[in-house]
Amino acid sequence: MSSKLKALRGMGDILPEQAEAWRKVESVCADLFASYGYKQIRTPVLESTALFARSIGEETDIVSKEMYTFKDRNDENVTLRPEGTASCVRAGIEHGLFYNQLQRLWYIGPMFRYERPQKGRYRQFHQIGVETYGWHSVDIEAEVLGLTQAIWQNLGLRNTNLEINSLGSSQARAAFRERLVDYLSDYKDQLDADSQRRLSSNPLRILDSKVAQTQEILVGAPSILDCLDDSDKQDFDQLQQYLTALNVPFVVNPRLVRGLDYYNNTVFEWVAQDFGAQATVCAGGRYDGLVEQLGGAATPAFGFALGMERLIQLLQEQEASSVTHTSDPQVYIVSMGAACRAKALEIASELTRAGIRVLTHCGEGSLKNQFKKADKSGSSLAIVIGESELEMSVASLKTLRRKENAVNQGQAGQNNQVEVPFNQLLDAVTNAL
Ligand code: ATP
Ligand code: MG
């Protein structure tokens, strides 16, 4: 007996009833990106493993244990992308996009990480991201943060807060690293096992620990903000002033670090209240060293990625109208027999080209059965093509009971039906909708 075929663990299907919410989020983002002058870039899902190892960092969770890495048929070491920034930088260098140019880019697509699946955490998930190249100044950071706020506003997302921090220059981080290790070494035995390991490999990531006892120890830890040099401090202050001017509320969280090695100076996260452990919807920061590190000319960069699964789940939990509203068909075409069906298909073709949402009854079905389906479809109008209509070159236009009040209204009235000549049908339908 063959075993049942199933999707892989942590890799979800987006079923038709969900897909509309996805399209809504995609279109709100795409429209906003276009208004802000951001251009889309599309890169492959599969890249050479070295790209991610060299950019994200060997010591990070992503590279050390989460990547889908395998040899292809030519023995090349390849990886399903775990994030979008590395590919964006690779493509930018390869095609000269950073050469004397400023770039405002965005991308969308699936990412792959071998994590333990749970709410808000999957093995295939989707990100929408923005990357900017060429600006040292924090004005671009304020622009990008304002853009993320606009996304939430246009989608009706509530109760999601912006946290910002500055990691400073690499010198500042080195000084901070030393102070942090000094402090934490005294508590080494009380740290969780992961954090003990990170004390030598990647101590800044300890700040990110979700373990309560480790968090308690961290309360007294030194702050990275005390290690910033004057110009980093000025930049961070300036960003805060811009955000205030833009009316983007934020809190400074000195313990905010990011899971990828390439960030410097500003980092940020949008964190949802009441969403459990996987509460970060959107995260990003500045990564001025990465383009050079991957073989390009030194190019300042700033960007973010938002997790679409988390965002959509949040919107649904909040019952935001942007994702709960579904667009039913507007017109259902009822017809009997091949000659009438041909006319029905022709009318559907005319109406859909005018932007009207139409369902044509296809297949078998008595008139009664077709009207039942029309009612159930949520359409507000039915067009009926019977033999007598066809002979007179008219269609019957009938108002339908709406799905939601079908029960209360009882039987549809008798005189809600008018005959309209075929060549006036589009106008009549448009007026009736
Ligand atoms: P986390 O701390 O939650 O693991 P991260 O720091 O690994 O997040 P990033 O690499 O910055 O996340 O990715 C940006 C966003 O992508 C996250 O804020 C989240 O919304 C989403 N994301 C990351 N990993 C996953 C995943 N495995 N499943 C679903 N969404 C994810
Ligand atoms: Mg992660």
XYZ file of C-alpha atoms and ligand atoms in Angstrom:
465
model
C 0.000 0.000 0.000
C 1.316 3.415 -0.867
C 1.667 5.964 1.925
C -0.285 9.220 1.684
C 1.545 12.081 0.039
C 1.672 15.163 2.215
C 3.332 18.557 2.227
C 6.665 18.582 4.060
C 6.610 19.560 7.726
C 6.649 23.325 8.166
C 5.737 23.977 4.540
C 2.173 25.146 4.290
C -0.239 25.376 1.407
C -1.987 28.684 0.954
C -5.508 27.574 0.159
C -7.959 29.582 -1.960
C -9.798 31.043 1.038
C -6.478 32.371 2.390
C -5.042 33.519 -0.906
C -7.125 36.662 -1.096
C -5.616 37.997 2.134
C -2.178 37.262 0.727
C -2.930 39.135 -2.461
C -4.254 42.060 -0.455
C -1.059 42.333 1.575
C 1.014 42.020 -1.576
C -0.931 44.693 -3.408
C -0.942 47.168 -0.504
C 2.844 46.785 -0.254
C 3.436 46.946 -4.008
C 1.315 50.104 -4.307
C 3.126 51.810 -1.442
C 6.534 50.825 -2.802
C 5.588 52.307 -6.142
C 4.439 55.559 -4.506
C 7.702 55.830 -2.602
C 9.759 55.145 -5.756
C 10.980 51.640 -4.877
C 11.617 49.215 -7.765
C 11.164 45.466 -7.553
C 14.043 43.012 -7.931
C 13.496 39.265 -8.446
C 16.355 36.910 -7.693
C 16.595 33.080 -7.794
C 15.423 30.941 -4.903
C 18.582 28.818 -5.144
C 22.046 30.339 -4.701
C 25.530 29.085 -4.009
C 25.988 28.196 -0.335
C 29.038 30.440 -0.082
C 26.861 33.524 -0.594
C 24.961 32.944 2.648
C 27.918 31.645 4.628
C 29.886 34.781 3.746
C 27.104 37.270 4.363
C 24.874 36.020 7.174
C 27.824 34.651 9.162
C 29.009 31.128 9.990
C 28.191 31.513 13.684
C 24.566 32.510 13.188
C 21.680 30.109 13.790
C 20.686 30.416 10.150
C 23.987 29.280 8.694
C 24.996 26.872 11.439
C 21.773 24.886 11.595
C 18.866 26.185 9.554
C 19.859 26.122 5.902
C 18.543 23.774 3.238
C 21.882 22.957 1.690
C 22.629 20.221 -0.802
C 24.819 19.267 -3.719
C 23.242 19.690 -7.123
C 23.797 17.187 -9.930
C 27.052 18.849 -10.830
C 28.303 18.595 -7.252
C 27.893 22.319 -6.604
C 27.101 23.272 -3.041
C 23.791 25.130 -3.216
C 21.277 26.500 -0.689
C 17.627 27.470 -0.792
C 17.743 31.110 0.230
C 17.016 31.649 3.936
C 16.584 35.424 3.438
C 16.612 38.005 0.669
C 19.336 40.523 1.426
C 22.336 38.419 0.411
C 20.838 37.668 -3.012
C 19.963 41.306 -3.503
C 23.536 42.365 -2.802
C 24.906 39.583 -5.018
C 22.661 40.637 -7.901
C 23.459 44.314 -7.367
C 27.199 43.675 -7.562
C 26.852 41.297 -10.515
C 24.828 43.783 -12.565
C 26.550 46.981 -11.496
C 23.510 48.401 -9.721
C 25.605 50.029 -7.021
C 28.072 51.689 -9.326
C 27.580 55.430 -8.743
C 23.902 54.834 -8.216
C 21.387 55.149 -5.453
C 18.938 52.264 -5.321
C 15.555 51.845 -3.663
C 14.609 48.177 -4.147
C 12.004 45.716 -2.911
C 11.447 41.986 -3.233
C 8.940 39.324 -2.311
C 9.117 35.550 -2.157
C 9.544 32.317 -0.262
C 12.465 31.754 2.134
C 13.586 28.459 3.650
C 14.894 27.709 7.131
C 15.016 24.337 8.825
C 13.464 25.458 12.118
C 11.096 23.822 14.571
C 7.675 24.634 13.132
C 5.258 26.435 15.478
C 2.873 29.366 15.327
C 4.546 32.100 13.268
C 7.553 29.897 12.465
C 7.688 27.679 9.405
C 10.265 26.028 7.183
C 9.020 27.702 4.061
C 7.826 31.211 4.817
C 7.465 34.391 2.812
C 9.074 37.751 3.154
C 8.507 41.121 1.607
C 11.612 43.209 1.915
C 13.068 46.594 1.085
C 16.737 47.402 0.520
C 18.276 50.816 -0.075
C 21.815 51.363 -1.325
C 23.985 54.430 -1.413
C 22.842 56.502 1.558
C 24.973 57.010 4.672
C 22.487 59.419 6.166
C 19.691 58.487 8.536
C 17.058 60.327 6.488
C 16.729 57.178 4.368
C 16.209 55.169 7.559
C 13.376 57.454 8.595
C 11.867 57.155 5.123
C 11.965 53.351 5.270
C 10.509 53.267 8.783
C 7.770 55.656 7.705
C 7.079 53.313 4.807
C 6.664 50.338 7.136
C 4.267 52.368 9.257
C 2.284 53.214 6.120
C 1.990 49.496 5.315
C 0.477 48.796 8.742
C -1.854 51.768 8.428
C -3.082 50.806 4.967
C -3.697 47.248 6.116
C -5.361 48.304 9.363
C -2.801 46.555 11.592
C -2.978 47.663 15.231
C -0.927 47.227 18.416
C 2.443 46.773 16.788
C 5.310 48.764 18.224
C 8.571 49.960 16.766
C 11.761 49.251 18.730
C 15.036 50.755 17.603
C 18.643 50.484 18.702
C 22.084 51.387 17.474
C 24.866 48.810 17.291
C 27.386 51.488 16.358
C 30.499 50.932 14.326
C 32.480 47.704 14.438
C 34.856 49.367 16.948
C 31.933 50.198 19.216
C 30.654 46.649 18.957
C 34.104 45.260 19.756
C 34.348 47.458 22.863
C 30.838 46.498 23.886
C 31.505 42.825 23.263
C 34.411 42.963 25.683
C 32.367 44.700 28.384
C 29.466 42.305 27.906
C 31.655 39.197 28.112
C 33.299 40.638 31.247
C 29.913 41.120 32.859
C 28.372 37.810 31.790
C 31.409 35.703 32.705
C 30.571 36.259 36.368
C 27.182 34.608 35.766
C 28.357 31.929 33.367
C 26.971 28.995 35.384
C 23.523 30.574 35.553
C 23.234 31.181 31.807
C 21.296 28.778 29.591
C 23.360 26.322 27.558
C 22.999 28.235 24.268
C 24.107 31.460 25.885
C 27.097 29.762 27.530
C 28.192 28.581 24.125
C 27.644 32.029 22.622
C 29.740 33.678 25.306
C 32.783 32.823 23.229
C 31.300 32.525 19.716
C 28.725 35.319 19.440
C 28.112 37.074 22.780
C 25.870 39.838 21.394
C 23.274 37.235 20.496
C 22.888 36.426 24.208
C 20.968 39.715 24.458
C 18.394 38.092 22.191
C 17.886 35.051 24.440
C 14.295 34.167 25.188
C 15.237 32.300 28.415
C 13.800 34.102 31.453
C 16.752 33.532 33.792
C 19.194 34.774 31.169
C 17.002 37.820 30.614
C 17.103 38.544 34.350
C 20.890 38.440 34.367
C 20.903 40.789 31.378
C 19.002 43.483 33.291
C 22.263 44.641 34.855
C 24.385 44.220 31.720
C 26.215 47.152 30.142
C 24.386 48.985 27.353
C 25.715 49.210 23.823
C 24.515 52.800 23.712
C 27.282 53.678 26.206
C 29.874 52.400 23.738
C 28.822 54.491 20.749
C 31.177 57.188 19.498
C 29.974 60.768 19.082
C 29.079 60.553 15.432
C 27.097 57.317 15.914
C 25.289 58.954 18.814
C 24.488 62.019 16.710
C 23.114 59.863 13.920
C 20.959 57.901 16.314
C 19.634 61.142 17.838
C 18.951 62.552 14.396
C 16.998 59.432 13.419
C 14.869 59.792 16.522
C 14.162 63.416 15.654
C 13.126 62.471 12.124
C 10.840 59.736 13.440
C 9.238 62.158 15.857
C 8.724 64.667 13.048
C 7.201 61.894 10.917
C 4.908 60.894 13.752
C 6.295 57.358 13.913
C 6.244 56.362 17.614
C 9.167 54.213 18.793
C 10.969 52.988 21.881
C 14.720 52.639 22.191
C 15.559 49.083 23.213
C 19.295 48.901 23.973
C 19.123 45.112 24.059
C 17.833 44.765 20.516
C 20.366 42.921 18.384
C 19.630 41.077 15.177
C 20.280 37.448 14.342
C 22.456 38.210 11.340
C 26.048 39.340 11.586
C 26.069 42.025 8.960
C 24.283 44.870 10.765
C 25.823 48.087 12.047
C 24.365 51.235 13.604
C 20.573 51.368 13.363
C 18.625 48.134 13.833
C 14.902 47.865 14.410
C 11.973 45.536 14.886
C 8.218 45.966 14.733
C 6.855 43.825 17.544
C 3.212 42.821 17.901
C 1.605 42.883 21.337
C -0.304 39.713 22.227
C 1.128 37.376 19.616
C 3.139 35.014 21.785
C 6.792 34.224 21.254
C 7.001 34.885 17.511
C 5.971 38.511 17.810
C 8.421 40.225 15.465
C 6.581 41.025 12.259
C 9.238 43.062 10.544
C 12.920 43.568 11.195
C 15.912 45.213 9.634
C 18.730 47.664 9.901
C 21.832 49.168 8.390
C 24.472 46.945 6.798
C 27.154 49.219 5.393
C 29.843 46.537 5.201
C 28.050 43.814 3.273
C 28.434 44.956 -0.326
C 32.186 45.269 0.095
C 32.352 42.000 2.019
C 30.745 40.240 -0.946
C 33.169 41.754 -3.433
C 31.591 45.078 -4.437
C 32.685 48.643 -3.789
C 31.898 49.934 -0.293
C 28.215 50.900 -0.396
C 26.073 51.942 2.548
C 22.824 50.003 2.818
C 19.673 49.885 4.900
C 16.670 47.574 4.665
C 14.119 45.304 6.273
C 12.123 42.131 5.763
C 8.613 41.489 6.971
C 7.236 38.008 7.611
C 4.057 37.582 5.606
C 2.698 34.595 7.573
C 2.994 36.488 10.857
C 1.544 39.660 9.395
C -1.452 37.899 7.856
C -2.127 35.848 10.960
C -2.052 39.014 13.042
C -4.390 40.830 10.698
C -6.768 37.891 10.838
C -6.631 37.709 14.631
C -7.392 41.431 14.717
C -10.128 40.893 12.131
C -8.776 43.758 10.051
C -11.195 44.468 7.235
C -8.326 44.423 4.728
C -8.115 40.633 5.084
C -11.587 39.599 6.245
C -13.361 41.167 3.292
C -13.642 38.756 0.382
C -14.804 39.767 -3.045
C -17.779 37.640 -4.089
C -18.820 37.424 -7.714
C -21.290 40.117 -8.732
C -23.200 38.359 -11.463
C -24.189 34.712 -11.978
C -25.245 33.649 -15.481
C -27.915 30.987 -15.684
C -28.570 29.250 -19.015
C -30.035 26.062 -20.456
C -28.801 24.222 -23.547
C -25.752 24.706 -25.753
C -27.068 27.643 -27.797
C -27.941 29.602 -24.651
C -24.661 28.537 -22.994
C -22.733 29.960 -25.955
C -24.486 33.308 -25.420
C -23.839 33.082 -21.669
C -20.114 32.619 -22.265
C -20.100 35.543 -24.692
C -21.864 37.818 -22.199
C -19.465 36.769 -19.435
C -16.591 37.618 -21.678
C -17.998 41.106 -22.305
C -18.788 41.818 -18.647
C -15.486 40.523 -17.266
C -13.578 42.706 -19.712
C -15.456 45.638 -18.195
C -14.134 44.597 -14.765
C -17.305 42.946 -13.463
C -16.896 39.731 -11.450
C -18.930 37.035 -13.190
C -19.592 33.344 -12.612
C -20.964 31.480 -15.599
C -22.824 28.308 -14.722
C -20.918 25.508 -16.417
C -21.900 21.866 -16.634
C -25.273 20.271 -15.987
C -27.997 21.715 -13.781
C -31.724 22.366 -13.795
C -32.886 25.971 -13.610
C -33.739 25.476 -9.958
C -30.319 24.068 -9.236
C -28.619 26.916 -11.097
C -30.550 29.547 -9.133
C -29.590 27.839 -5.895
C -25.938 28.099 -6.898
C -26.440 31.721 -7.951
C -27.879 32.573 -4.526
C -25.091 30.757 -2.734
C -22.403 32.474 -4.776
C -23.035 35.824 -3.116
C -23.789 37.488 -6.470
C -26.320 40.290 -6.346
C -27.539 39.772 -9.909
C -28.421 36.806 -12.085
C -28.581 36.939 -15.844
C -30.893 34.323 -17.299
C -30.630 33.134 -20.892
C -33.390 30.718 -21.866
C -34.596 29.731 -25.301
C -37.321 32.371 -25.388
C -34.798 35.053 -24.343
C -32.398 33.928 -27.038
C -35.121 34.150 -29.665
C -35.896 37.752 -28.687
C -32.218 38.738 -28.218
C -32.816 39.735 -24.614
C -31.525 38.533 -21.256
C -33.533 38.433 -18.063
C -31.853 40.375 -15.293
C -32.845 39.247 -11.830
C -31.970 40.652 -8.412
C -30.736 37.930 -6.077
C -31.065 37.467 -2.368
C -27.673 38.236 -0.835
C -25.948 35.313 0.827
C -26.028 36.918 4.280
C -29.763 37.663 4.374
C -30.990 34.837 2.174
C -32.614 33.110 5.141
C -34.386 36.180 6.539
C -35.713 37.422 3.264
C -37.342 34.149 2.315
C -38.311 33.636 -1.303
C -37.161 36.226 -3.804
C -39.921 38.528 -5.003
C -41.686 37.754 -8.252
C -41.310 41.120 -9.945
C -37.581 41.733 -9.531
C -36.904 40.600 -13.063
C -36.515 42.766 -16.174
C -35.742 41.925 -19.775
C -32.820 43.775 -21.330
C -31.698 43.620 -24.969
C -28.254 42.011 -25.311
C -26.679 45.202 -26.631
C -27.810 47.143 -23.536
C -26.870 44.499 -21.013
C -23.512 45.910 -19.934
C -25.091 49.288 -19.127
C -28.007 47.701 -17.311
C -25.747 45.485 -15.203
C -23.416 48.361 -14.401
C -26.357 50.473 -13.256
C -27.842 47.672 -11.200
C -24.641 46.835 -9.285
P 13.139 35.285 14.833
O 13.916 35.962 15.922
O 11.652 35.318 15.052
O 13.656 33.920 14.499
P 14.736 36.375 12.741
O 15.559 37.381 13.427
O 15.306 35.045 12.442
O 13.348 36.178 13.531
P 14.758 37.781 10.216
O 15.774 36.931 9.612
O 15.113 39.154 10.591
O 14.078 37.017 11.446
O 13.476 37.817 9.273
C 12.569 38.913 9.239
C 11.162 38.467 9.526
O 10.830 37.288 8.821
C 10.917 38.072 10.985
O 10.695 39.200 11.758
C 9.679 37.224 10.850
O 8.524 38.032 10.742
C 9.913 36.512 9.560
N 10.463 35.162 9.807
C 11.730 34.809 10.077
N 11.859 33.481 10.213
C 10.612 32.972 10.010
C 10.059 31.639 10.008
N 10.825 30.574 10.204
N 8.743 31.497 9.776
C 7.953 32.569 9.549
N 8.409 33.829 9.538
C 9.715 34.042 9.758
Mg 15.213 33.177 13.365
